[in-house]
Amino acid sequence: MQSASTYSGFVSRLFSSRRLLVLGIIFIAANLRAPISALAPVLDAIIEQFSLTPTQAGMLTTLPLLAFAMGSPLATSLAQRVGVERSLFIALLLIGLGLCSRLVDSSNGLFIGTAVIGIGIAIGNVLLPSVIKRDFPTQLAVMTSTYVLVMGIVSGGYSALILPLSLYKNMGWQLALAGFAVITLFSILLWLPQLRRHTPPPTELAQASGNSKVWRSPLAWQITTLLGFNSFFTYIMYAWMPSILIERGVLAEQAGVLHGVFQVAAAVAAIALIPILARLKDQRLLSFSLASLTAVGSLGLLFAPQLAMFWSVALGFFSGCVFILGLSFISLRTDTTSQTTSLSGMAQCLGYLLAASGPMIAGYLQSFFNSWTPVLWLCVAASLICAVAGLFCGRNITINEHAAR
């Protein structure tokens, strides 16, 4: 413990505490998607090594989503016990432990390690925004956009590199996936100085009981539908996009790159959309258009796969925009902080549960039809449901105003 304290003091002297905090936030964000999304480009190799069915392979991306859905109460209670800073440190340790477990030559070890990573990411997803809100109240948009962009760039970049990395000197997919632990270790070292603080979670985050008015509100269910089906589509793509592209005639290495492009484009969406949102009071047309264009992107992969690069960018960008819209509606359509917190918990819990079914359903459809074509039609349907939901939750009205009508 003394050595950790000495290290913290040394690092603090090298950097100002605020810059160190920003770096810590950025590197935590770097860990909140890549360890899961990097599975997809090497999924065929994993299936071959462990003789997994497509449905079992889909479970590898479903396990973290189930952890996301259930992780909010765990993160809050953990933060109440040991503080936000130490909870985020534990989250990084869990992610690192899960990454190292991928070196074990066992399908059970892979599943357990992936679930552990999911729990760590769930804790980070819940608590990192509260750190930003607490320490950067006047820079919320900038810091939020930054950490969303970092998540997208790192996960996209690692997805693009994972297959070439696994082939380099016969390194193999296990070492390539576990190699991300180097970034996690560096993140842990950067976060060590924050352990001197012991901050409880914000009051609104600690209120675990939901607002019953939110669960009875049609508007809340419309927002949940938008976020849920957008996540359903997105995580099908995270899990199976490389396999879908390979069936459409794209080379395996290029498919991994396009999978990375998809994720980077989704992250860039935040930068492009936030200035537009600030100028619009009614977002119905915007929501409907963006979700419909996501459906067009899936149709593009079906009927014009030779333009796979264009469709990958379009799918990532437009689905990313819909996701940002859904998150924005959580704040725009609520009247109080507790209502916002309750709607966020409702939308994320149910949304991730719906998203968790996506990779498994897609895997089952592929094994039943021996083709990814039905899965792309499923993605079209999910995007069109988002478009219809957007026509309702895009109205300039709050939950209380809607209930008063």
GROMACS .gro file of C-alpha atoms in nm:
model
  405
    1MET     CA    1   0.000   0.000   0.000
    2GLN     CA    2   0.290   0.233   0.080
    3SER     CA    3   0.448   0.169  -0.262
    4ALA     CA    4   0.116   0.255  -0.430
    5SER     CA    5   0.101   0.578  -0.229
    6THR     CA    6   0.460   0.662  -0.326
    7TYR     CA    7   0.381   0.598  -0.693
    8SER     CA    8   0.070   0.820  -0.669
    9GLY     CA    9   0.275   1.105  -0.527
   10PHE     CA   10   0.542   1.067  -0.796
   11VAL     CA   11   0.283   1.075  -1.078
   12SER     CA   12   0.104   1.369  -0.921
   13ARG     CA   13   0.428   1.568  -0.921
   14LEU     CA   14   0.474   1.494  -1.292
   15PHE     CA   15   0.124   1.607  -1.389
   16SER     CA   16  -0.125   1.850  -1.243
   17SER     CA   17  -0.408   1.670  -1.063
   18ARG     CA   18  -0.666   1.794  -1.315
   19ARG     CA   19  -0.467   1.678  -1.618
   20LEU     CA   20  -0.409   1.346  -1.447
   21LEU     CA   21  -0.783   1.311  -1.387
   22VAL     CA   22  -0.857   1.386  -1.755
   23LEU     CA   23  -0.600   1.127  -1.864
   24GLY     CA   24  -0.746   0.875  -1.621
   25ILE     CA   25  -1.098   0.930  -1.756
   26ILE     CA   26  -0.977   0.896  -2.116
   27PHE     CA   27  -0.796   0.569  -2.046
   28ILE     CA   28  -1.089   0.425  -1.851
   29ALA     CA   29  -1.309   0.510  -2.150
   30ALA     CA   30  -1.064   0.326  -2.374
   31ASN     CA   31  -1.144   0.006  -2.180
   32LEU     CA   32  -1.524   0.030  -2.198
   33ARG     CA   33  -1.586  -0.126  -2.540
   34ALA     CA   34  -1.275  -0.265  -2.713
   35PRO     CA   35  -1.236  -0.581  -2.496
   36ILE     CA   36  -1.582  -0.692  -2.613
   37SER     CA   37  -1.602  -0.560  -2.970
   38ALA     CA   38  -1.261  -0.707  -3.062
   39LEU     CA   39  -1.412  -1.057  -3.038
   40ALA     CA   40  -1.608  -1.026  -3.362
   41PRO     CA   41  -1.321  -1.024  -3.617
   42VAL     CA   42  -1.172  -1.345  -3.469
   43LEU     CA   43  -1.505  -1.511  -3.393
   44ASP     CA   44  -1.466  -1.763  -3.674
   45ALA     CA   45  -1.132  -1.875  -3.529
   46ILE     CA   46  -1.289  -1.904  -3.183
   47ILE     CA   47  -1.579  -2.108  -3.323
   48GLU     CA   48  -1.337  -2.340  -3.502
   49GLN     CA   49  -1.108  -2.390  -3.201
   50PHE     CA   50  -1.384  -2.465  -2.951
   51SER     CA   51  -1.642  -2.612  -3.196
   52LEU     CA   52  -1.905  -2.357  -3.092
   53THR     CA   53  -2.244  -2.327  -3.256
   54PRO     CA   54  -2.338  -1.980  -3.390
   55THR     CA   55  -2.582  -1.943  -3.100
   56GLN     CA   56  -2.308  -2.024  -2.847
   57ALA     CA   57  -2.076  -1.779  -3.020
   58GLY     CA   58  -2.346  -1.513  -2.997
   59MET     CA   59  -2.348  -1.568  -2.622
   60LEU     CA   60  -1.996  -1.423  -2.605
   61THR     CA   61  -2.139  -1.080  -2.685
   62THR     CA   62  -2.464  -1.146  -2.497
   63LEU     CA   63  -2.293  -1.208  -2.161
   64PRO     CA   64  -2.149  -0.855  -2.133
   65LEU     CA   65  -2.486  -0.705  -2.231
   66LEU     CA   66  -2.658  -0.898  -1.954
   67ALA     CA   67  -2.391  -0.765  -1.719
   68PHE     CA   68  -2.461  -0.411  -1.845
   69ALA     CA   69  -2.832  -0.455  -1.775
   70MET     CA   70  -2.777  -0.587  -1.424
   71GLY     CA   71  -2.462  -0.391  -1.338
   72SER     CA   72  -2.614  -0.054  -1.240
   73PRO     CA   73  -2.730  -0.159  -0.888
   74LEU     CA   74  -2.396  -0.335  -0.831
   75ALA     CA   75  -2.200  -0.026  -0.936
   76THR     CA   76  -2.407   0.202  -0.714
   77SER     CA   77  -2.386  -0.018  -0.403
   78LEU     CA   78  -2.013  -0.068  -0.459
   79ALA     CA   79  -1.959   0.308  -0.489
   80GLN     CA   80  -2.155   0.364  -0.168
   81ARG     CA   81  -1.928   0.120   0.015
   82VAL     CA   82  -1.583   0.211  -0.118
   83GLY     CA   83  -1.629   0.535  -0.312
   84VAL     CA   84  -1.650   0.615  -0.684
   85GLU     CA   85  -1.273   0.628  -0.740
   86ARG     CA   86  -1.202   0.289  -0.585
   87SER     CA   87  -1.501   0.137  -0.763
   88LEU     CA   88  -1.359   0.247  -1.099
   89PHE     CA   89  -1.025   0.099  -0.994
   90ILE     CA   90  -1.202  -0.233  -0.922
   91ALA     CA   91  -1.371  -0.208  -1.263
   92LEU     CA   92  -1.030  -0.185  -1.432
   93LEU     CA   93  -0.900  -0.480  -1.229
   94LEU     CA   94  -1.198  -0.692  -1.339
   95ILE     CA   95  -1.146  -0.597  -1.705
   96GLY     CA   96  -0.776  -0.683  -1.678
   97LEU     CA   97  -0.851  -1.016  -1.506
   98GLY     CA   98  -1.104  -1.106  -1.776
   99LEU     CA   99  -0.856  -1.019  -2.052
  100CYS     CA  100  -0.583  -1.236  -1.896
  101SER     CA  101  -0.826  -1.528  -1.869
  102ARG     CA  102  -0.839  -1.538  -2.249
  103LEU     CA  103  -0.495  -1.698  -2.242
  104VAL     CA  104  -0.653  -2.008  -2.086
  105ASP     CA  105  -0.723  -2.267  -2.355
  106SER     CA  106  -1.080  -2.337  -2.247
  107SER     CA  107  -1.421  -2.234  -2.381
  108ASN     CA  108  -1.552  -2.215  -2.022
  109GLY     CA  109  -1.265  -1.983  -1.933
  110LEU     CA  110  -1.348  -1.765  -2.235
  111PHE     CA  111  -1.715  -1.735  -2.132
  112ILE     CA  112  -1.634  -1.667  -1.765
  113GLY     CA  113  -1.365  -1.414  -1.855
  114THR     CA  114  -1.602  -1.236  -2.095
  115ALA     CA  115  -1.866  -1.213  -1.822
  116VAL     CA  116  -1.608  -1.070  -1.579
  117ILE     CA  117  -1.509  -0.811  -1.840
  118GLY     CA  118  -1.877  -0.725  -1.880
  119ILE     CA  119  -1.918  -0.662  -1.507
  120GLY     CA  120  -1.612  -0.437  -1.507
  121ILE     CA  121  -1.739  -0.241  -1.808
  122ALA     CA  122  -2.085  -0.213  -1.649
  123ILE     CA  123  -1.934  -0.049  -1.338
  124GLY     CA  124  -1.735   0.189  -1.557
  125ASN     CA  125  -2.038   0.277  -1.771
  126VAL     CA  126  -2.242   0.374  -1.468
  127LEU     CA  127  -1.980   0.561  -1.264
  128LEU     CA  128  -1.760   0.739  -1.518
  129PRO     CA  129  -2.033   0.988  -1.623
  130SER     CA  130  -2.084   1.078  -1.255
  131VAL     CA  131  -1.713   1.165  -1.224
  132ILE     CA  132  -1.741   1.388  -1.532
  133LYS     CA  133  -2.056   1.555  -1.398
  134ARG     CA  134  -1.890   1.613  -1.059
  135ASP     CA  135  -1.551   1.743  -1.171
  136PHE     CA  136  -1.635   1.907  -1.507
  137PRO     CA  137  -1.981   2.062  -1.460
  138THR     CA  138  -1.914   2.342  -1.710
  139GLN     CA  139  -1.754   2.111  -1.968
  140LEU     CA  140  -2.005   1.826  -1.972
  141ALA     CA  141  -2.061   1.825  -2.349
  142VAL     CA  142  -1.689   1.839  -2.429
  143MET     CA  143  -1.588   1.570  -2.179
  144THR     CA  144  -1.880   1.342  -2.269
  145SER     CA  145  -1.808   1.375  -2.642
  146THR     CA  146  -1.440   1.310  -2.573
  147TYR     CA  147  -1.494   0.990  -2.381
  148VAL     CA  148  -1.752   0.860  -2.632
  149LEU     CA  149  -1.510   0.938  -2.915
  150VAL     CA  150  -1.222   0.764  -2.734
  151MET     CA  151  -1.437   0.453  -2.681
  152GLY     CA  152  -1.521   0.444  -3.052
  153ILE     CA  153  -1.172   0.511  -3.183
  154VAL     CA  154  -1.000   0.261  -2.954
  155SER     CA  155  -1.258  -0.014  -3.008
  156GLY     CA  156  -1.264   0.051  -3.383
  157GLY     CA  157  -0.887   0.061  -3.409
  158TYR     CA  158  -0.843  -0.257  -3.208
  159SER     CA  159  -1.109  -0.437  -3.412
  160ALA     CA  160  -0.926  -0.338  -3.729
  161LEU     CA  161  -0.591  -0.460  -3.593
  162ILE     CA  162  -0.697  -0.774  -3.410
  163LEU     CA  163  -0.698  -1.013  -3.707
  164PRO     CA  164  -0.363  -0.899  -3.854
  165LEU     CA  165  -0.222  -0.907  -3.501
  166SER     CA  166  -0.341  -1.263  -3.447
  167LEU     CA  167  -0.177  -1.369  -3.776
  168TYR     CA  168   0.152  -1.190  -3.703
  169LYS     CA  169   0.416  -1.459  -3.640
  170ASN     CA  170   0.131  -1.700  -3.561
  171MET     CA  171   0.050  -1.508  -3.244
  172GLY     CA  172  -0.304  -1.649  -3.237
  173TRP     CA  173  -0.633  -1.492  -3.140
  174GLN     CA  174  -0.592  -1.562  -2.767
  175LEU     CA  175  -0.273  -1.362  -2.725
  176ALA     CA  176  -0.404  -1.090  -2.957
  177LEU     CA  177  -0.718  -1.047  -2.747
  178ALA     CA  178  -0.533  -1.069  -2.414
  179GLY     CA  179  -0.280  -0.813  -2.539
  180PHE     CA  180  -0.528  -0.533  -2.469
  181ALA     CA  181  -0.446  -0.590  -2.101
  182VAL     CA  182  -0.136  -0.373  -2.160
  183ILE     CA  183  -0.367  -0.071  -2.209
  184THR     CA  184  -0.573  -0.177  -1.908
  185LEU     CA  185  -0.258  -0.200  -1.693
  186PHE     CA  186  -0.151   0.149  -1.801
  187SER     CA  187  -0.503   0.273  -1.717
  188ILE     CA  188  -0.474   0.120  -1.369
  189LEU     CA  189  -0.141   0.296  -1.310
  190LEU     CA  190  -0.287   0.629  -1.426
  191TRP     CA  191  -0.586   0.590  -1.195
  192LEU     CA  192  -0.385   0.501  -0.883
  193PRO     CA  193  -0.345   0.866  -0.768
  194GLN     CA  194  -0.726   0.901  -0.757
  195LEU     CA  195  -0.749   0.635  -0.484
  196ARG     CA  196  -0.658   0.896  -0.226
  197ARG     CA  197  -1.012   1.031  -0.276
  198HIS     CA  198  -1.315   0.849  -0.137
  199THR     CA  199  -1.619   1.013  -0.296
  200PRO     CA  200  -1.964   0.857  -0.251
  201PRO     CA  201  -2.192   0.842  -0.557
  202PRO     CA  202  -2.413   1.145  -0.628
  203THR     CA  203  -2.749   1.141  -0.449
  204GLU     CA  204  -2.944   1.096  -0.772
  205LEU     CA  205  -2.727   0.797  -0.869
  206ALA     CA  206  -2.763   0.639  -0.526
  207GLN     CA  207  -3.144   0.647  -0.552
  208ALA     CA  208  -3.191   0.293  -0.680
  209SER     CA  209  -3.570   0.287  -0.657
  210GLY     CA  210  -3.731   0.389  -0.983
  211ASN     CA  211  -3.991   0.661  -1.028
  212SER     CA  212  -4.322   0.480  -1.080
  213LYS     CA  213  -4.452   0.762  -1.304
  214VAL     CA  214  -4.172   0.689  -1.549
  215TRP     CA  215  -4.262   0.320  -1.580
  216ARG     CA  216  -4.628   0.414  -1.647
  217SER     CA  217  -4.540   0.679  -1.907
  218PRO     CA  218  -4.598   0.599  -2.279
  219LEU     CA  219  -4.328   0.855  -2.365
  220ALA     CA  220  -4.075   0.670  -2.145
  221TRP     CA  221  -4.160   0.344  -2.321
  222GLN     CA  222  -4.119   0.512  -2.661
  223ILE     CA  223  -3.769   0.632  -2.565
  224THR     CA  224  -3.687   0.286  -2.429
  225THR     CA  225  -3.806   0.132  -2.757
  226LEU     CA  226  -3.585   0.367  -2.958
  227LEU     CA  227  -3.275   0.292  -2.749
  228GLY     CA  228  -3.354  -0.078  -2.715
  229PHE     CA  229  -3.397  -0.160  -3.083
  230ASN     CA  230  -3.104   0.061  -3.179
  231SER     CA  231  -2.887  -0.135  -2.933
  232PHE     CA  232  -3.039  -0.460  -3.065
  233PHE     CA  233  -2.918  -0.367  -3.416
  234THR     CA  234  -2.581  -0.232  -3.299
  235TYR     CA  235  -2.482  -0.538  -3.099
  236ILE     CA  236  -2.578  -0.771  -3.382
  237MET     CA  237  -2.328  -0.573  -3.588
  238TYR     CA  238  -2.066  -0.580  -3.312
  239ALA     CA  239  -2.100  -0.959  -3.291
  240TRP     CA  240  -2.148  -1.063  -3.652
  241MET     CA  241  -2.057  -0.782  -3.893
  242PRO     CA  242  -1.728  -0.939  -4.007
  243SER     CA  243  -1.903  -1.272  -4.072
  244ILE     CA  244  -2.183  -1.095  -4.260
  245LEU     CA  245  -1.931  -0.905  -4.474
  246ILE     CA  246  -1.728  -1.219  -4.551
  247GLU     CA  247  -2.044  -1.390  -4.678
  248ARG     CA  248  -2.110  -1.083  -4.897
  249GLY     CA  249  -1.768  -1.131  -5.061
  250VAL     CA  250  -1.537  -0.916  -4.844
  251LEU     CA  251  -1.194  -1.057  -4.752
  252ALA     CA  252  -1.152  -1.155  -4.384
  253GLU     CA  253  -0.886  -0.893  -4.303
  254GLN     CA  254  -1.082  -0.621  -4.480
  255ALA     CA  255  -1.395  -0.727  -4.291
  256GLY     CA  256  -1.210  -0.666  -3.964
  257VAL     CA  257  -1.108  -0.321  -4.084
  258LEU     CA  258  -1.467  -0.237  -4.186
  259HIS     CA  259  -1.586  -0.356  -3.845
  260GLY     CA  260  -1.348  -0.101  -3.695
  261VAL     CA  261  -1.465   0.168  -3.937
  262PHE     CA  262  -1.824   0.101  -3.828
  263GLN     CA  263  -1.733   0.170  -3.464
  264VAL     CA  264  -1.528   0.483  -3.533
  265ALA     CA  265  -1.809   0.625  -3.747
  266ALA     CA  266  -2.053   0.562  -3.461
  267ALA     CA  267  -1.828   0.759  -3.225
  268VAL     CA  268  -1.785   1.050  -3.468
  269ALA     CA  269  -2.164   1.079  -3.477
  270ALA     CA  270  -2.160   1.245  -3.132
  271ILE     CA  271  -1.943   1.532  -3.258
  272ALA     CA  272  -2.161   1.586  -3.564
  273LEU     CA  273  -2.499   1.561  -3.392
  274ILE     CA  274  -2.458   1.759  -3.068
  275PRO     CA  275  -2.442   2.106  -3.240
  276ILE     CA  276  -2.755   2.019  -3.443
  277LEU     CA  277  -2.945   1.903  -3.135
  278ALA     CA  278  -2.879   2.235  -2.963
  279ARG     CA  279  -3.071   2.417  -3.239
  280LEU     CA  280  -3.374   2.187  -3.264
  281LYS     CA  281  -3.671   2.188  -3.026
  282ASP     CA  282  -3.857   1.914  -3.213
  283GLN     CA  283  -3.655   1.610  -3.322
  284ARG     CA  284  -3.925   1.398  -3.491
  285LEU     CA  285  -3.804   1.443  -3.848
  286LEU     CA  286  -3.439   1.403  -3.743
  287SER     CA  287  -3.509   1.081  -3.547
  288PHE     CA  288  -3.719   0.928  -3.824
  289SER     CA  289  -3.467   1.018  -4.095
  290LEU     CA  290  -3.158   0.889  -3.912
  291ALA     CA  291  -3.321   0.558  -3.815
  292SER     CA  292  -3.456   0.513  -4.169
  293LEU     CA  293  -3.110   0.574  -4.314
  294THR     CA  294  -2.976   0.301  -4.084
  295ALA     CA  295  -3.230   0.066  -4.244
  296VAL     CA  296  -3.109   0.178  -4.587
  297GLY     CA  297  -2.752   0.088  -4.486
  298SER     CA  298  -2.856  -0.270  -4.404
  299LEU     CA  299  -3.037  -0.293  -4.738
  300GLY     CA  300  -2.719  -0.165  -4.901
  301LEU     CA  301  -2.520  -0.460  -4.761
  302LEU     CA  302  -2.791  -0.689  -4.898
  303PHE     CA  303  -2.815  -0.554  -5.252
  304ALA     CA  304  -2.489  -0.365  -5.315
  305PRO     CA  305  -2.216  -0.539  -5.108
  306GLN     CA  306  -1.947  -0.408  -5.343
  307LEU     CA  307  -1.995  -0.074  -5.164
  308ALA     CA  308  -1.926  -0.233  -4.824
  309MET     CA  309  -1.695   0.049  -4.712
  310PHE     CA  310  -1.964   0.312  -4.776
  311TRP     CA  311  -2.235   0.107  -4.602
  312SER     CA  312  -2.010   0.038  -4.302
  313VAL     CA  313  -1.950   0.410  -4.252
  314ALA     CA  314  -2.318   0.489  -4.305
  315LEU     CA  315  -2.439   0.219  -4.066
  316GLY     CA  316  -2.196   0.327  -3.794
  317PHE     CA  317  -2.267   0.697  -3.832
  318PHE     CA  318  -2.646   0.681  -3.851
  319SER     CA  319  -2.689   0.419  -3.576
  320GLY     CA  320  -2.449   0.624  -3.362
  321CYS     CA  321  -2.664   0.933  -3.420
  322VAL     CA  322  -2.978   0.744  -3.316
  323PHE     CA  323  -2.801   0.630  -2.998
  324ILE     CA  324  -2.697   0.987  -2.912
  325LEU     CA  325  -3.053   1.105  -2.980
  326GLY     CA  326  -3.192   0.839  -2.746
  327LEU     CA  327  -2.952   0.938  -2.468
  328SER     CA  328  -3.041   1.305  -2.522
  329PHE     CA  329  -3.414   1.229  -2.497
  330ILE     CA  330  -3.356   1.091  -2.146
  331SER     CA  331  -3.266   1.445  -2.035
  332LEU     CA  332  -3.486   1.642  -2.276
  333ARG     CA  333  -3.810   1.456  -2.197
  334THR     CA  334  -3.785   1.454  -1.815
  335ASP     CA  335  -3.874   1.722  -1.562
  336THR     CA  336  -3.661   1.641  -1.256
  337THR     CA  337  -3.322   1.488  -1.178
  338SER     CA  338  -3.478   1.183  -1.010
  339GLN     CA  339  -3.704   1.134  -1.313
  340THR     CA  340  -3.401   1.151  -1.542
  341THR     CA  341  -3.220   0.893  -1.328
  342SER     CA  342  -3.522   0.660  -1.328
  343LEU     CA  343  -3.572   0.688  -1.704
  344SER     CA  344  -3.201   0.626  -1.761
  345GLY     CA  345  -3.217   0.311  -1.548
  346MET     CA  346  -3.534   0.191  -1.723
  347ALA     CA  347  -3.408   0.258  -2.076
  348GLN     CA  348  -3.062   0.109  -2.018
  349CYS     CA  349  -3.181  -0.198  -1.828
  350LEU     CA  350  -3.456  -0.295  -2.074
  351GLY     CA  351  -3.254  -0.173  -2.372
  352TYR     CA  352  -2.953  -0.389  -2.287
  353LEU     CA  353  -3.177  -0.689  -2.215
  354LEU     CA  354  -3.326  -0.649  -2.563
  355ALA     CA  355  -2.980  -0.596  -2.712
  356ALA     CA  356  -2.857  -0.911  -2.537
  357SER     CA  357  -3.100  -1.121  -2.739
  358GLY     CA  358  -2.974  -0.977  -3.071
  359PRO     CA  359  -2.649  -1.172  -3.121
  360MET     CA  360  -2.812  -1.501  -3.014
  361ILE     CA  361  -3.116  -1.454  -3.238
  362ALA     CA  362  -2.888  -1.359  -3.527
  363GLY     CA  363  -2.670  -1.665  -3.466
  364TYR     CA  364  -2.975  -1.891  -3.456
  365LEU     CA  365  -3.116  -1.745  -3.779
  366GLN     CA  366  -2.784  -1.794  -3.956
  367SER     CA  367  -2.756  -2.156  -3.844
  368PHE     CA  368  -3.121  -2.226  -3.940
  369PHE     CA  369  -3.108  -2.064  -4.286
  370ASN     CA  370  -2.734  -2.111  -4.342
  371SER     CA  371  -2.721  -1.748  -4.454
  372TRP     CA  372  -2.682  -1.402  -4.305
  373THR     CA  373  -2.952  -1.256  -4.535
  374PRO     CA  374  -3.238  -1.306  -4.281
  375VAL     CA  375  -3.023  -1.132  -4.018
  376LEU     CA  376  -2.986  -0.825  -4.240
  377TRP     CA  377  -3.363  -0.816  -4.288
  378LEU     CA  378  -3.393  -0.836  -3.907
  379CYS     CA  379  -3.162  -0.534  -3.882
  380VAL     CA  380  -3.382  -0.346  -4.133
  381ALA     CA  381  -3.690  -0.424  -3.921
  382ALA     CA  382  -3.519  -0.310  -3.598
  383SER     CA  383  -3.418   0.021  -3.760
  384LEU     CA  384  -3.770   0.082  -3.890
  385ILE     CA  385  -3.910   0.024  -3.540
  386CYS     CA  386  -3.662   0.289  -3.419
  387ALA     CA  387  -3.787   0.525  -3.691
  388VAL     CA  388  -4.150   0.487  -3.579
  389ALA     CA  389  -4.056   0.528  -3.212
  390GLY     CA  390  -3.860   0.842  -3.306
  391LEU     CA  391  -4.175   1.002  -3.447
  392PHE     CA  392  -4.330   0.981  -3.100
  393CYS     CA  393  -4.041   1.050  -2.861
  394GLY     CA  394  -3.900   1.323  -3.088
  395ARG     CA  395  -4.189   1.553  -2.991
  396ASN     CA  396  -4.100   1.858  -2.781
  397ILE     CA  397  -4.282   1.740  -2.469
  398THR     CA  398  -4.186   1.608  -2.125
  399ILE     CA  399  -4.323   1.312  -1.930
  400ASN     CA  400  -4.524   1.536  -1.696
  401GLU     CA  401  -4.666   1.739  -1.985
  402HIS     CA  402  -4.756   1.420  -2.170
  403ALA     CA  403  -4.935   1.282  -1.862
  404ALA     CA  404  -5.132   1.606  -1.820
  405ARG     CA  405  -5.286   1.580  -2.167
   0.00000   0.00000   0.00000
